């Protein structure tokens, strides 16, 4: 296999015991998997590269996330820190402006959940730790020994750790895919999104503006912080700040991040499962990335639970997980591609089998 150096602090806690599950990546997907697995009584290790929680896109959660967060036992804490809860969003295309309500059920009107990623990640990690998950940040080296049915050992900063199952929650870095010598499958042109954070307020709490050159998104994350994210279509110029932000002070410098649509070639084996963006990723306009990350983490942990405690056939269980991930990715990619083709006729269609026929990936 391979070794990836991340140039961070040394592992400070030594773990030599055998554990049921090791999760690499302590974002929403990894934490969701850790919480569910720990609630089942499994021994869980959660490893993270970064020692400091930082701002990053993904501050606006779909209203449906409240149900998932309740299941994970973190809804009350999240709601307390979500002081901005819009009922809908404004959408602009050229001079046309519309307002879209998120909806309602018999009990309540749905509201989006705005919370900074550092605060949200901290809530999830605290919940995992309260259930006995061993969390270690600052992982600088990870080496995988074996693979498939023979997998069983990790070297974490040169400390050996035996584990029955492994979950990759490292996001677009796709760490385990690279360690296994594989490449993620691209299903869109190369895409870059630009994002920044500003101090102050805007008139509307959510605004999604689209046009033939791309889109941009404005959101009031807290009463004091505004997020701007924009993605130009291929061949278009880097986006400029919208007028609403010109008078606001920059809180976090504007950065660019690759958001090309990708899916891992192998979403799961009998003892390795990929979750969140490590499994598959679209650009932020898909609008439910955090929700799907949480759902995939839960689904992965449930898959492992069905094998360990329910006696399910491991090959069949992982096949169902692969099918679930690939079907969701294909449906979302088709929907987003159709939307982009309406905005820009030059947007290419989806020719790759990962989007055209998701059942082929559920092997």
PDB file of N, CA and C in Angstrom, residues 18 35-36 50 69-70 92 110 153 166 182 185 210 212 215 217 253 277 289 306 316 359:
ATOM      1  N   UNK A  18      -7.237  -3.836  20.114  1.00  0.00           N
ATOM      2  CA  UNK A  18      -8.017  -4.082  18.908  1.00  0.00           C
ATOM      3  C   UNK A  18      -9.366  -3.401  19.057  1.00  0.00           C
ATOM      4  N   UNK A  35     -20.923   8.142  16.077  1.00  0.00           N
ATOM      5  CA  UNK A  35     -22.000   8.217  17.065  1.00  0.00           C
ATOM      6  C   UNK A  35     -22.881   6.971  17.002  1.00  0.00           C
ATOM      7  N   UNK A  36     -23.304   6.609  15.794  1.00  0.00           N
ATOM      8  CA  UNK A  36     -24.183   5.447  15.651  1.00  0.00           C
ATOM      9  C   UNK A  36     -23.475   4.167  16.081  1.00  0.00           C
ATOM     10  N   UNK A  50      -6.605  17.608  10.938  1.00  0.00           N
ATOM     11  CA  UNK A  50      -6.507  18.992  11.402  1.00  0.00           C
ATOM     12  C   UNK A  50      -6.744  19.097  12.901  1.00  0.00           C
ATOM     13  N   UNK A  69     -30.404  15.047  12.954  1.00  0.00           N
ATOM     14  CA  UNK A  69     -29.671  15.535  14.123  1.00  0.00           C
ATOM     15  C   UNK A  69     -30.338  15.089  15.421  1.00  0.00           C
ATOM     16  N   UNK A  70     -31.659  14.975  15.406  1.00  0.00           N
ATOM     17  CA  UNK A  70     -32.358  14.428  16.569  1.00  0.00           C
ATOM     18  C   UNK A  70     -31.962  12.978  16.794  1.00  0.00           C
ATOM     19  N   UNK A  92     -32.617  34.443  -7.832  1.00  0.00           N
ATOM     20  CA  UNK A  92     -32.607  35.430  -8.909  1.00  0.00           C
ATOM     21  C   UNK A  92     -31.965  34.842 -10.149  1.00  0.00           C
ATOM     22  N   UNK A 110     -41.154  24.562   7.984  1.00  0.00           N
ATOM     23  CA  UNK A 110     -39.748  24.167   7.905  1.00  0.00           C
ATOM     24  C   UNK A 110     -38.846  25.388   7.812  1.00  0.00           C
ATOM     25  N   UNK A 153      -4.931  -3.891   9.860  1.00  0.00           N
ATOM     26  CA  UNK A 153      -4.014  -3.084  10.642  1.00  0.00           C
ATOM     27  C   UNK A 153      -3.739  -1.748   9.980  1.00  0.00           C
ATOM     28  N   UNK A 166     -13.068  -0.244   8.762  1.00  0.00           N
ATOM     29  CA  UNK A 166     -12.467   1.056   8.514  1.00  0.00           C
ATOM     30  C   UNK A 166     -13.425   1.890   7.672  1.00  0.00           C
ATOM     31  N   UNK A 182      -6.031   3.817  -6.160  1.00  0.00           N
ATOM     32  CA  UNK A 182      -7.130   4.035  -7.089  1.00  0.00           C
ATOM     33  C   UNK A 182      -7.305   5.524  -7.369  1.00  0.00           C
ATOM     34  N   UNK A 185     -13.446   8.824  -9.968  1.00  0.00           N
ATOM     35  CA  UNK A 185     -14.009   8.969 -11.305  1.00  0.00           C
ATOM     36  C   UNK A 185     -14.655  10.351 -11.427  1.00  0.00           C
ATOM     37  N   UNK A 210     -28.397  32.918 -10.247  1.00  0.00           N
ATOM     38  CA  UNK A 210     -27.898  32.085 -11.331  1.00  0.00           C
ATOM     39  C   UNK A 210     -27.924  32.842 -12.649  1.00  0.00           C
ATOM     40  N   UNK A 212     -26.060  32.476 -17.091  1.00  0.00           N
ATOM     41  CA  UNK A 212     -25.305  31.670 -18.057  1.00  0.00           C
ATOM     42  C   UNK A 212     -23.828  31.550 -17.728  1.00  0.00           C
ATOM     43  N   UNK A 215     -23.114  30.675 -10.911  1.00  0.00           N
ATOM     44  CA  UNK A 215     -24.022  31.039  -9.823  1.00  0.00           C
ATOM     45  C   UNK A 215     -23.239  31.602  -8.640  1.00  0.00           C
ATOM     46  N   UNK A 217     -23.978  32.465  -4.196  1.00  0.00           N
ATOM     47  CA  UNK A 217     -24.838  32.194  -3.047  1.00  0.00           C
ATOM     48  C   UNK A 217     -24.450  33.125  -1.910  1.00  0.00           C
ATOM     49  N   UNK A 253     -10.325  35.312   4.309  1.00  0.00           N
ATOM     50  CA  UNK A 253      -9.947  35.602   2.916  1.00  0.00           C
ATOM     51  C   UNK A 253     -10.676  34.700   1.925  1.00  0.00           C
ATOM     52  N   UNK A 277     -18.187  13.021   1.232  1.00  0.00           N
ATOM     53  CA  UNK A 277     -17.496  13.396   0.000  1.00  0.00           C
ATOM     54  C   UNK A 277     -16.378  12.428  -0.359  1.00  0.00           C
ATOM     55  N   UNK A 289     -25.366  18.738   0.707  1.00  0.00           N
ATOM     56  CA  UNK A 289     -24.152  17.958   0.928  1.00  0.00           C
ATOM     57  C   UNK A 289     -23.984  17.503   2.369  1.00  0.00           C
ATOM     58  N   UNK A 306     -25.331  -4.376  11.065  1.00  0.00           N
ATOM     59  CA  UNK A 306     -26.115  -5.509  10.562  1.00  0.00           C
ATOM     60  C   UNK A 306     -25.272  -6.772  10.422  1.00  0.00           C
ATOM     61  N   UNK A 316     -23.371  -9.054   0.889  1.00  0.00           N
ATOM     62  CA  UNK A 316     -24.672  -8.509   0.523  1.00  0.00           C
ATOM     63  C   UNK A 316     -24.913  -7.151   1.179  1.00  0.00           C
ATOM     64  N   UNK A 359     -26.658   1.428 -11.363  1.00  0.00           N
ATOM     65  CA  UNK A 359     -26.684   0.025 -10.950  1.00  0.00           C
ATOM     66  C   UNK A 359     -25.373  -0.688 -11.286  1.00  0.00           C
TER      67      UNK A 359
END
